[in-house]
Coordinates of C-alpha atoms and ligand atoms in Angstrom, one line a residue:
M1 CA -32.2 8.0 -2.6
T2 CA -33.9 7.8 -6.2
D3 CA -33.4 8.8 -9.7
P4 CA -30.7 11.7 -9.7
I5 CA -32.9 13.3 -12.6
K6 CA -36.0 13.6 -10.2
G7 CA -36.6 17.6 -9.5
K8 CA -33.6 18.6 -11.5
H9 CA -33.8 21.5 -14.0
I10 CA -32.7 20.5 -17.3
L11 CA -32.1 23.3 -20.1
L12 CA -32.8 21.3 -23.4
G13 CA -31.4 23.3 -26.5
V14 CA -32.7 22.1 -29.9
T15 CA -31.0 23.0 -33.3
G16 CA -31.7 22.6 -36.6
S17 CA -31.1 19.1 -37.5
I18 CA -33.5 16.7 -38.8
A19 CA -33.0 14.7 -35.5
A20 CA -34.8 17.5 -34.0
Y21 CA -37.8 15.2 -34.0
K22 CA -35.9 12.9 -31.7
A23 CA -35.8 16.0 -29.1
A24 CA -39.4 15.7 -28.3
D25 CA -39.4 12.0 -27.4
L26 CA -36.1 12.9 -25.2
A27 CA -38.2 15.8 -23.6
G28 CA -40.8 13.4 -22.8
K29 CA -38.4 10.9 -21.2
L30 CA -36.9 13.4 -19.0
M31 CA -40.1 14.6 -18.0
Q32 CA -41.0 11.0 -16.9
A33 CA -37.9 10.7 -14.9
G34 CA -39.1 13.8 -12.9
A35 CA -37.0 16.6 -14.3
V36 CA -38.1 20.3 -15.0
V37 CA -37.4 20.8 -18.7
D38 CA -37.0 24.3 -20.0
T39 CA -36.6 24.1 -23.9
I40 CA -34.7 26.7 -26.5
L41 CA -35.4 26.0 -29.9
T42 CA -33.1 27.8 -32.3
K43 CA -34.9 29.3 -35.5
D44 CA -33.5 26.6 -37.6
A45 CA -35.1 23.9 -35.2
A46 CA -38.5 25.6 -35.4
E47 CA -38.5 24.8 -39.0
F48 CA -38.4 21.1 -37.9
V49 CA -40.3 21.1 -34.8
T50 CA -42.9 23.4 -33.3
P51 CA -42.7 25.1 -29.9
L52 CA -46.1 23.7 -29.3
T53 CA -44.9 20.3 -29.4
F54 CA -42.3 20.9 -26.5
R55 CA -44.7 23.2 -24.4
S56 CA -47.4 20.3 -24.5
L57 CA -44.7 17.9 -23.5
T58 CA -42.9 19.9 -20.6
H59 CA -45.9 22.2 -19.5
R60 CA -43.3 25.2 -19.8
P61 CA -42.8 28.0 -21.9
V62 CA -40.4 27.5 -24.8
I63 CA -37.7 30.1 -25.8
T64 CA -37.5 30.6 -29.5
N65 CA -36.4 34.1 -29.8
L66 CA -34.3 36.1 -27.4
F67 CA -35.8 39.5 -28.9
D68 CA -39.5 38.2 -28.6
V69 CA -40.5 41.0 -26.3
D70 CA -43.9 39.3 -25.7
S71 CA -42.0 36.1 -24.7
E72 CA -42.5 35.8 -21.0
L73 CA -39.1 34.1 -21.0
A74 CA -37.3 36.5 -23.3
I75 CA -35.4 38.3 -20.8
E76 CA -35.5 35.1 -18.5
H77 CA -32.7 33.5 -20.4
V78 CA -30.4 34.5 -17.8
G79 CA -32.7 33.0 -15.1
L80 CA -32.7 29.8 -17.1
A81 CA -29.2 29.7 -17.3
L82 CA -28.5 30.1 -13.6
R83 CA -31.4 27.8 -12.6
A84 CA -30.1 25.0 -15.0
D85 CA -28.7 21.9 -13.2
I86 CA -27.4 20.7 -16.7
V87 CA -27.7 21.8 -20.2
L88 CA -28.1 19.4 -23.0
I89 CA -28.1 20.3 -26.6
A90 CA -29.8 17.4 -28.7
P91 CA -29.3 17.6 -31.7
A92 CA -26.2 19.7 -31.8
T93 CA -25.6 20.8 -35.3
A94 CA -22.0 21.7 -36.7
N95 CA -23.2 25.5 -36.6
V96 CA -24.0 25.4 -32.9
L97 CA -20.8 23.5 -32.2
A98 CA -18.6 26.3 -33.9
K99 CA -20.8 29.0 -31.9
L100 CA -20.1 27.5 -28.8
A101 CA -16.3 26.7 -29.5
F102 CA -15.8 30.5 -30.5
G103 CA -18.2 31.8 -27.9
I104 CA -20.5 33.2 -30.4
A105 CA -24.0 34.4 -28.7
D106 CA -26.2 35.5 -31.4
D107 CA -29.4 33.7 -30.2
A108 CA -31.4 32.6 -27.2
L109 CA -29.3 29.4 -27.0
T110 CA -25.8 30.5 -27.6
T111 CA -26.4 33.6 -25.3
T112 CA -27.9 31.2 -22.3
I113 CA -25.0 28.9 -23.1
L114 CA -22.5 31.6 -22.2
A115 CA -24.6 32.6 -19.2
T116 CA -24.7 29.2 -17.4
R117 CA -22.1 27.5 -15.3
A118 CA -23.9 24.1 -15.5
P119 CA -22.4 21.0 -16.9
I120 CA -23.1 21.1 -20.7
L121 CA -23.6 17.9 -22.7
V122 CA -24.0 18.0 -26.4
A123 CA -25.3 15.3 -29.0
P124 CA -23.8 15.9 -32.5
A125 CA -26.0 15.4 -35.4
M126 CA -25.0 15.9 -39.0
D127 CA -24.2 14.2 -42.3
A128 CA -21.0 12.2 -42.1
H129 CA -18.8 14.4 -44.4
M130 CA -19.5 17.4 -42.1
Y131 CA -18.8 15.2 -38.9
D132 CA -15.3 14.3 -40.6
H133 CA -14.5 17.8 -41.5
P134 CA -11.4 19.0 -39.8
T135 CA -13.1 22.2 -38.6
V136 CA -15.9 20.0 -37.0
Q137 CA -13.5 18.0 -35.5
A138 CA -11.4 20.7 -34.1
N139 CA -14.5 22.5 -32.5
L140 CA -15.2 19.2 -30.9
H141 CA -11.9 19.0 -29.3
T142 CA -12.0 22.5 -28.1
L143 CA -15.2 21.8 -26.4
R144 CA -13.9 18.6 -24.9
S145 CA -11.0 20.6 -23.6
R146 CA -13.3 22.8 -22.0
G147 CA -15.0 19.9 -20.3
V148 CA -18.1 19.7 -22.4
T149 CA -19.5 16.1 -22.7
I150 CA -19.7 14.9 -26.3
I151 CA -22.4 12.0 -26.7
G152 CA -22.0 10.2 -29.9
P153 CA -22.9 10.6 -32.8
A154 CA -23.6 7.0 -33.6
A155 CA -22.8 5.4 -36.9
G156 CA -25.9 4.4 -39.3
R157 CA -27.8 5.6 -42.3
L158 CA -28.1 9.3 -42.3
A159 CA -30.8 11.5 -43.7
S160 CA -28.6 12.1 -46.8
G161 CA -28.7 8.3 -47.8
L162 CA -25.0 8.2 -46.6
V163 CA -24.0 5.5 -44.1
G164 CA -21.5 6.9 -41.5
M165 CA -20.9 8.7 -38.3
G166 CA -23.2 11.7 -37.6
R167 CA -26.6 10.0 -36.4
M168 CA -27.7 11.5 -33.0
V169 CA -27.8 9.0 -30.1
E170 CA -31.0 7.5 -29.3
P171 CA -32.8 9.5 -26.5
L172 CA -32.6 6.8 -23.9
T173 CA -28.9 6.9 -24.0
L174 CA -29.0 10.7 -23.7
V175 CA -31.3 10.3 -20.7
E176 CA -28.5 7.8 -19.2
Y177 CA -25.9 10.4 -19.6
V178 CA -27.9 13.1 -18.0
R179 CA -28.7 10.7 -15.0
W180 CA -24.9 9.8 -14.6
N181 CA -23.7 13.2 -15.0
L182 CA -26.4 14.5 -12.4
G183 CA -25.6 11.6 -10.2
K184 CA -21.8 12.2 -10.0
H185 CA -21.5 13.9 -6.8
G186 CA -24.0 11.5 -5.1
D187 CA -23.6 9.5 -1.6
L188 CA -21.3 7.0 -3.1
H189 CA -18.9 9.7 -4.8
G190 CA -15.3 8.6 -4.6
K191 CA -16.4 4.9 -3.6
K192 CA -15.5 1.7 -5.6
V193 CA -18.0 -0.9 -6.4
V194 CA -17.8 -4.2 -7.8
I195 CA -21.2 -5.9 -9.2
S196 CA -21.7 -9.2 -10.8
A197 CA -24.6 -9.9 -13.2
G198 CA -26.0 -12.6 -15.4
G199 CA -26.0 -16.4 -15.5
T200 CA -22.7 -18.3 -16.0
E201 CA -22.3 -20.8 -18.6
E202 CA -20.5 -24.1 -18.0
P203 CA -19.7 -25.8 -21.2
L204 CA -20.5 -29.6 -21.7
D205 CA -19.1 -29.6 -25.2
P206 CA -18.5 -26.9 -28.0
V207 CA -22.2 -26.6 -28.5
R208 CA -24.1 -27.2 -25.5
M209 CA -23.8 -25.8 -21.7
L210 CA -25.1 -25.7 -18.4
T211 CA -26.7 -22.3 -17.7
N212 CA -29.7 -20.7 -16.0
R213 CA -32.4 -18.1 -16.6
S214 CA -30.8 -15.1 -15.2
S215 CA -31.1 -12.1 -17.8
G216 CA -28.7 -9.8 -16.0
K217 CA -31.2 -7.1 -15.4
Q218 CA -31.0 -7.0 -11.7
G219 CA -27.3 -6.7 -11.7
Y220 CA -27.1 -4.2 -14.4
A221 CA -29.7 -2.2 -12.5
V222 CA -27.5 -2.2 -9.3
A223 CA -24.7 -1.2 -11.3
E224 CA -26.6 1.8 -13.0
A225 CA -27.7 2.8 -9.6
A226 CA -24.4 2.8 -8.0
R227 CA -23.4 4.8 -10.9
D228 CA -26.0 7.3 -10.5
R229 CA -24.7 8.0 -7.0
G230 CA -21.3 8.7 -8.1
A231 CA -19.6 5.5 -7.6
A232 CA -16.8 4.2 -9.8
V233 CA -18.4 0.9 -10.9
T234 CA -16.9 -2.6 -12.2
L235 CA -19.7 -4.8 -13.6
V236 CA -18.5 -8.3 -14.1
T237 CA -21.2 -10.0 -16.3
A238 CA -21.8 -13.4 -17.6
P239 CA -23.6 -13.3 -21.3
T240 CA -26.5 -11.1 -21.6
A241 CA -28.5 -9.6 -24.2
L242 CA -28.3 -6.1 -22.4
P243 CA -26.0 -3.4 -23.8
D244 CA -23.2 -2.3 -21.8
P245 CA -24.4 0.6 -19.3
I246 CA -22.5 3.9 -20.1
G247 CA -20.1 5.0 -17.4
V248 CA -19.5 1.7 -15.9
N249 CA -16.4 -0.6 -16.6
V250 CA -17.6 -3.9 -17.7
V251 CA -15.6 -7.2 -17.8
H252 CA -17.3 -9.7 -19.8
V253 CA -16.9 -13.5 -18.5
M254 CA -18.7 -16.8 -19.3
T255 CA -18.1 -19.4 -16.6
A256 CA -18.1 -19.2 -12.9
Q257 CA -14.5 -20.0 -12.9
Q258 CA -13.8 -17.0 -15.2
M259 CA -16.3 -14.9 -12.9
H260 CA -14.1 -15.7 -10.0
E261 CA -11.0 -14.7 -11.2
A262 CA -12.7 -11.4 -12.6
V263 CA -14.1 -10.5 -9.2
V264 CA -10.7 -11.5 -7.2
N265 CA -9.1 -9.2 -9.6
A266 CA -11.6 -6.4 -9.1
V267 CA -11.9 -6.4 -5.4
H268 CA -8.4 -4.8 -4.5
G269 CA -9.2 -1.3 -3.1
V270 CA -13.0 -1.9 -3.5
D271 CA -15.4 -0.7 -0.9
V272 CA -18.5 -2.7 -1.9
V273 CA -18.9 -6.1 -3.7
V274 CA -22.7 -6.9 -4.7
M275 CA -23.1 -10.3 -6.2
A276 CA -26.5 -10.3 -8.3
A277 CA -25.0 -13.0 -10.7
A278 CA -26.7 -16.4 -10.8
V279 CA -23.6 -18.5 -10.5
A280 CA -23.5 -22.1 -11.3
D281 CA -22.4 -24.2 -8.2
Y282 CA -21.3 -26.9 -10.3
R283 CA -19.6 -27.4 -13.7
P284 CA -19.2 -30.5 -16.0
A285 CA -16.1 -32.4 -14.8
S286 CA -14.6 -32.2 -18.2
A287 CA -15.9 -30.4 -21.3
A288 CA -15.8 -32.4 -24.7
D289 CA -13.4 -31.0 -27.3
Q290 CA -16.1 -32.1 -30.0
K291 CA -19.8 -32.2 -30.0
M292 CA -21.0 -35.2 -28.1
K293 CA -22.7 -37.8 -30.3
K294 CA -25.9 -39.6 -29.0
G295 CA -25.0 -43.0 -28.2
P296 CA -27.1 -46.5 -28.1
S297 CA -27.8 -45.8 -24.2
D298 CA -31.3 -44.6 -23.5
S299 CA -29.7 -42.4 -20.6
M300 CA -26.5 -40.3 -20.0
S301 CA -25.0 -39.1 -16.8
I302 CA -22.7 -36.3 -16.4
D303 CA -20.0 -35.7 -13.8
L304 CA -20.1 -32.5 -12.1
V305 CA -17.7 -30.7 -9.9
K306 CA -17.9 -27.8 -7.4
N307 CA -17.1 -24.3 -8.6
P308 CA -15.7 -21.8 -6.2
D309 CA -18.1 -19.9 -4.2
I310 CA -17.2 -16.4 -5.2
I311 CA -18.8 -14.0 -2.7
G312 CA -17.8 -16.4 0.1
S313 CA -14.2 -16.5 -1.0
V314 CA -13.5 -12.9 -1.2
N315 CA -13.2 -11.2 2.2
G316 CA -11.6 -7.8 3.1
P317 CA -12.2 -4.3 4.4
F318 CA -15.3 -4.0 2.2
I319 CA -19.1 -4.5 2.2
K320 CA -20.2 -7.9 0.8
V321 CA -24.1 -8.0 -0.4
G322 CA -25.3 -11.1 -1.9
F323 CA -28.8 -12.2 -3.5
A324 CA -30.6 -15.3 -2.5
A325 CA -32.5 -17.1 -5.3
E326 CA -35.0 -19.4 -3.8
T327 CA -38.1 -21.4 -4.6
Q328 CA -39.1 -22.2 -1.0
D329 CA -38.0 -21.4 2.7
L330 CA -36.9 -18.0 1.3
I331 CA -36.0 -16.3 4.8
A332 CA -34.3 -19.3 6.3
N333 CA -32.4 -20.3 3.4
A334 CA -31.2 -16.5 3.0
K335 CA -30.3 -16.2 6.5
S336 CA -28.1 -19.2 6.5
K337 CA -26.3 -17.8 3.2
V338 CA -25.8 -14.3 5.2
I339 CA -23.6 -16.4 7.6
S340 CA -22.0 -19.1 5.5
K341 CA -20.9 -16.4 2.8
N342 CA -20.0 -13.9 5.6
L343 CA -22.1 -11.2 4.1
H344 CA -23.4 -7.8 5.5
L345 CA -26.6 -8.1 3.6
I346 CA -28.5 -10.2 1.4
A347 CA -31.4 -9.6 -1.1
A348 CA -33.7 -12.5 -0.9
N349 CA -36.0 -13.0 -4.0
D350 CA -38.5 -15.9 -4.6
V351 CA -37.8 -16.8 -8.1
T352 CA -40.9 -18.6 -8.8
A353 CA -43.1 -15.2 -8.8
T354 CA -44.2 -14.1 -12.3
D355 CA -43.3 -10.5 -11.6
A356 CA -39.9 -11.1 -9.8
G357 CA -36.8 -12.6 -10.2
F358 CA -35.3 -14.0 -13.4
G359 CA -35.9 -11.8 -16.6
V360 CA -38.7 -9.3 -15.6
D361 CA -38.1 -5.8 -14.9
T362 CA -39.3 -5.7 -11.6
N363 CA -38.5 -7.5 -8.6
R364 CA -39.8 -8.2 -5.1
V365 CA -36.8 -8.4 -2.3
I366 CA -36.4 -9.1 1.4
L367 CA -33.3 -7.5 2.7
I368 CA -31.7 -9.5 5.5
D369 CA -28.7 -8.1 7.4
R370 CA -26.2 -10.3 9.4
A371 CA -28.3 -9.4 12.9
G372 CA -31.1 -11.2 11.0
R373 CA -33.2 -7.9 10.9
I374 CA -35.7 -8.0 8.1
E375 CA -36.9 -5.3 5.6
E376 CA -39.5 -6.5 3.1
L377 CA -39.5 -4.2 -0.2
P378 CA -42.6 -3.9 -2.3
L379 CA -42.7 -4.8 -5.8
L380 CA -40.1 -2.1 -7.3
S381 CA -38.3 -1.7 -10.5
K382 CA -35.0 -3.4 -10.5
Y383 CA -33.5 0.2 -10.8
E384 CA -35.1 1.1 -7.6
I385 CA -34.1 -2.1 -5.9
G386 CA -30.7 -1.4 -6.6
H387 CA -31.1 2.0 -4.7
R388 CA -32.9 0.6 -1.9
I389 CA -29.8 -1.9 -1.5
L390 CA -27.5 0.9 -2.1
D391 CA -29.3 3.0 0.9
R392 CA -28.4 0.1 3.1
V393 CA -24.9 -0.1 1.8
V394 CA -24.4 3.7 2.2
A395 CA -25.7 3.4 6.1
L396 CA -23.1 0.6 6.3
L397 CA -20.1 2.7 4.9
K398 CA -20.9 5.2 7.7
P399 CA -18.1 5.1 10.2
G400 CA -19.2 3.2 13.5
A401 CA -21.8 1.5 11.2
Ligands
LIG1 O1 -30.7 -11.2 -13.8 P1 -32.2 -11.3 -13.6 O2 -32.9 -12.1 -14.8 O3 -32.4 -9.8 -13.6 O4 -32.6 -12.1 -12.4 C1 -31.9 -11.7 -11.2 C2 -31.8 -12.7 -10.2 C3 -32.9 -13.6 -9.9 C4 -30.5 -13.5 -11.0 C5 -31.1 -12.2 -9.0 O5 -32.1 -11.3 -8.4 C6 -30.5 -13.1 -8.0 O6 -31.3 -13.7 -7.3 N1 -29.3 -13.3 -8.2 C7 -28.6 -14.4 -7.4 C8 -29.0 -15.8 -7.9 C9 -28.0 -16.7 -7.1 O7 -27.1 -17.3 -7.6 O8 -28.5 -17.0 -6.0 P2 -28.1 -18.2 -5.0 O9 -28.8 -18.3 -3.8 O10 -28.0 -19.3 -5.8 O11 -26.6 -17.6 -4.6 C10 -26.4 -16.9 -3.3 C11 -25.4 -15.8 -3.5 O12 -23.9 -16.4 -3.6 C12 -25.4 -15.0 -4.8 O13 -25.2 -13.4 -4.4 C13 -24.5 -15.6 -5.7 O14 -24.2 -14.4 -6.7 C14 -23.5 -16.0 -5.0 N2 -22.8 -17.3 -5.5 C15 -23.3 -18.3 -5.7 C16 -22.7 -19.5 -6.2 C17 -21.3 -19.2 -6.4 N3 -20.6 -20.3 -6.8 N4 -20.7 -18.1 -5.9 C18 -21.4 -17.0 -5.6 O15 -20.7 -16.0 -5.4

């Protein structure tokens, strides 16, 4: 299983907002993800960006005028509508939202929208006062009620200089929405998955703590991969610098004890637990109420007490996947954790490697199951690692596995 965008037909509608220039970047990102992108520019959009821009990016003809008899796609708009796996209108002006709400079909884009049965996502972009207008809000309500996904808008400084709601969300966020939508009926559809991420923080005093180098990237990537296969995902995360992934229920915690409580609460009725978090095995026996002051002695010792073994302590009719962060004897250490923590599968990674483990966007993982069978994965993105782990989970979920 790979990125649900790969090979899919995406119909990108671009309308006459200043944010139209971002649609070019969006088209490029969709192409990079492996999509086939067909673009329809409204007449007003073509005032902001040229068809040549999109044709150069997508290597496909661009529709601008339904009645351009020379356009090889003019009568093809119905074919486009039927071939589309998903329709994304970004940016979506107040005008096109009104046309969609009332079924007006007076140009290539709105005609194609009426002819498609694919999921429709719109990314509104307009000035704050327009967005707040009751008619615009009523049209958005109408579209939502018909199952159209409204993405954003974001708050921020607008072209008019006003600050408020009306900025189109960023292209990367739009790509995430497309990925999530296209993956909804994937091979984890209907499954509940709990994933942990990040490095727990064990307080010493109000200022200091014991923690580790986990950025959360690997756990977040597993969560996104599970989301993109249709799973209902709960991500229990220690503090990270990462934005909450869209389409995922995120539970923020700090300490190992809080993570333990959150995971125990989340596993009711769950199908899969994947523990990618770097959990502190010990915490300070007591955290000082005030900032500890330097004393006369040249040394200081801290009493540590054990934290709960989270993945080891949750057991039930669900698949358990752990990670092993090792600096030596990777296979042997990982194998012993499969047994001691009663796992179905473990992803072992050598955290001393510069292109794997903590903080980087790639990882090199060895998958070991409870029979001791080893599957060595090449260096992959952490998102692809997530999919490879979930490929094994899907096999384990099959009856009789
Ligand atoms: O977050 P990144 O920067 O992307 O880095 C990714 C990662 C290196 C953190 C990740 O790939 C990884 O290896 N995560 C597991 C880190 C860890 O705590 O490994 P461990 O060998 O110490 O623990 C073994 C397993 O038991 C892990 O699944 C861990 O989540 C779990 N555990 C550990 C201790 C504890 N008290 N409770 C647990 O559940």
